[in-house]
Amino acid sequence: MARFLDQTLFAELAEKAAASPRGRYHHNFHQMEEPCHRLAVALQPSTYVPPHRHLSADKAETLLVLQGALGLLIFTETGEVIAKRVMQAGGKCAGVDLPPGVFHGLVVLEPDTVMFECKAGPYRPVGEGSWLIGRREKVMPVWLTTNAGCLPSSIEPLPHPASRR
């Protein structure tokens, strides 16, 4: 059955993200065993995606902002920010195609932001060597100091994934 990426879906996902303790909600268009994973992700300004990378050679990742805006940070292996970009639905830059192995993190710049994500399946949790340790908590401050005024002041860093088990 076809599922449309329309305002009805965006509103539904944004509402679920707002109700989620993590401030985000995923809607999979794929079955987990499918070779191409396609999902819509709603994010609220109370969350962010910490610096990470996908190490498998088949894990290129494409992100496209459908509603709202995200700040993208790209890091070196040592945690230095080498690129940053605002990705905004209908803006000058709406998305990014990231090759495997690139450290990246996302900051949510507008309420009810929705992005489309596509990468090869099957799902594999980000593992050892994939988190930019020591930079997780740096995403927000880096973005704030280089893009003053882009984010609400109420955002707090998320705990490291290992502490959420």
XYZ file of C-alpha atoms in Angstrom:
165
model
C 0.000 0.000 0.000
C 1.316 3.440 -0.870
C 2.057 5.791 2.007
C 2.268 9.459 1.078
C 4.806 11.824 2.587
C 2.300 14.608 3.170
C 1.271 17.105 5.835
C -0.969 14.517 7.506
C 1.986 12.173 8.015
C 4.274 15.042 9.097
C 1.764 16.229 11.720
C 1.291 12.682 13.039
C 5.049 12.110 13.351
C 5.688 15.549 14.900
C 3.007 14.910 17.516
C 4.554 11.541 18.402
C 8.029 13.102 18.573
C 6.747 15.823 20.910
C 5.279 13.135 23.194
C 8.447 11.020 23.152
C 11.009 11.436 25.950
C 13.729 11.368 23.254
C 12.050 14.156 21.254
C 12.011 12.102 18.061
C 9.934 9.490 16.299
C 10.751 7.165 13.361
C 8.324 5.842 10.768
C 9.762 2.990 8.681
C 8.576 2.612 5.098
C 10.599 -0.603 4.825
C 10.572 -4.036 6.395
C 13.710 -4.694 8.450
C 14.967 -7.409 6.076
C 14.753 -5.154 2.984
C 18.071 -4.065 1.429
C 17.106 -0.369 1.320
C 15.950 1.282 4.520
C 13.694 4.307 4.074
C 12.256 6.223 6.981
C 10.748 9.527 7.994
C 12.054 10.918 11.267
C 10.350 13.710 13.200
C 12.572 15.645 15.591
C 11.904 18.334 18.171
C 14.416 20.984 19.349
C 14.805 19.102 22.646
C 16.873 16.416 20.885
C 19.902 16.151 18.637
C 21.798 13.406 16.858
C 25.244 12.994 18.461
C 28.371 12.697 16.290
C 28.570 9.222 14.832
C 29.499 7.391 11.655
C 28.478 4.259 9.821
C 31.578 2.118 9.316
C 30.261 -0.489 6.873
C 31.263 0.202 3.285
C 27.621 -0.137 2.210
C 26.289 2.427 4.707
C 26.182 5.662 2.740
C 23.359 7.774 4.180
C 21.102 10.323 2.505
C 19.134 12.834 4.579
C 16.510 15.156 3.136
C 14.637 17.728 5.239
C 10.937 17.615 4.368
C 9.707 20.097 6.985
C 11.574 22.458 9.311
C 15.348 22.752 9.565
C 18.402 20.870 10.815
C 21.974 21.948 11.454
C 24.514 19.451 10.119
C 28.030 19.227 11.565
C 30.726 17.092 9.929
C 33.774 16.128 11.988
C 37.272 14.776 11.424
C 38.391 11.597 13.184
C 39.784 13.787 15.984
C 36.545 15.730 16.453
C 37.386 18.938 14.613
C 34.395 20.484 12.831
C 35.239 20.625 9.136
C 31.828 21.504 7.716
C 28.504 22.807 8.926
C 25.367 23.525 7.023
C 21.766 24.468 7.636
C 19.480 22.039 5.843
C 15.974 23.435 5.451
C 12.855 22.273 3.648
C 12.504 24.546 0.639
C 15.794 26.295 1.487
C 19.104 26.652 -0.320
C 20.192 23.251 1.008
C 17.549 20.626 1.734
C 19.756 17.621 2.428
C 23.031 15.750 2.262
C 24.450 12.502 0.903
C 27.090 11.198 3.325
C 29.605 8.536 2.322
C 30.335 5.708 4.783
C 32.744 6.513 7.608
C 32.048 10.256 7.880
C 31.437 11.526 11.432
C 28.310 13.683 11.495
C 25.798 15.071 13.970
C 22.505 16.938 13.690
C 20.965 19.808 15.632
C 17.224 20.468 15.383
C 16.614 24.116 14.503
C 12.811 24.230 14.244
C 9.947 22.497 16.044
C 8.230 19.651 14.183
C 11.163 19.070 11.837
C 10.769 15.989 9.626
C 13.537 14.393 7.573
C 13.645 11.476 5.169
C 16.550 9.082 5.670
C 17.744 6.400 3.297
C 20.581 3.905 3.733
C 21.360 0.266 3.097
C 19.847 -2.339 5.371
C 19.837 -4.389 7.402
C 19.821 -2.244 10.501
C 22.984 -2.563 12.567
C 23.334 -0.516 15.748
C 26.155 1.998 15.672
C 28.958 0.136 17.437
C 32.464 0.519 18.789
C 34.466 3.103 16.867
C 31.314 4.712 15.526
C 30.686 7.320 18.246
C 32.906 10.370 18.335
C 33.614 10.051 22.054
C 34.360 13.362 23.712
C 32.408 15.218 21.038
C 28.871 14.042 21.848
C 28.317 16.882 24.251
C 30.156 19.293 21.948
C 27.610 19.292 19.108
C 25.287 21.762 20.767
C 27.959 24.167 22.067
C 29.809 24.112 18.726
C 26.640 24.936 16.857
C 25.609 27.609 19.360
C 28.959 29.390 19.333
C 29.225 29.403 15.562
C 25.573 30.023 14.760
C 24.395 32.198 17.652
C 20.656 32.592 17.883
C 19.771 29.502 15.836
C 18.677 27.365 18.768
C 16.487 27.686 21.819
C 18.481 28.096 25.046
C 16.564 25.294 26.783
C 18.300 22.434 24.958
C 20.423 20.159 27.129
C 22.918 17.475 26.031
C 21.656 13.897 25.829
C 23.367 11.213 27.910
C 25.819 8.888 26.193
C 23.966 5.909 24.598
C 25.689 3.432 26.946
C 24.129 5.190 29.943
C 20.597 4.736 28.499
C 20.646 0.924 28.549
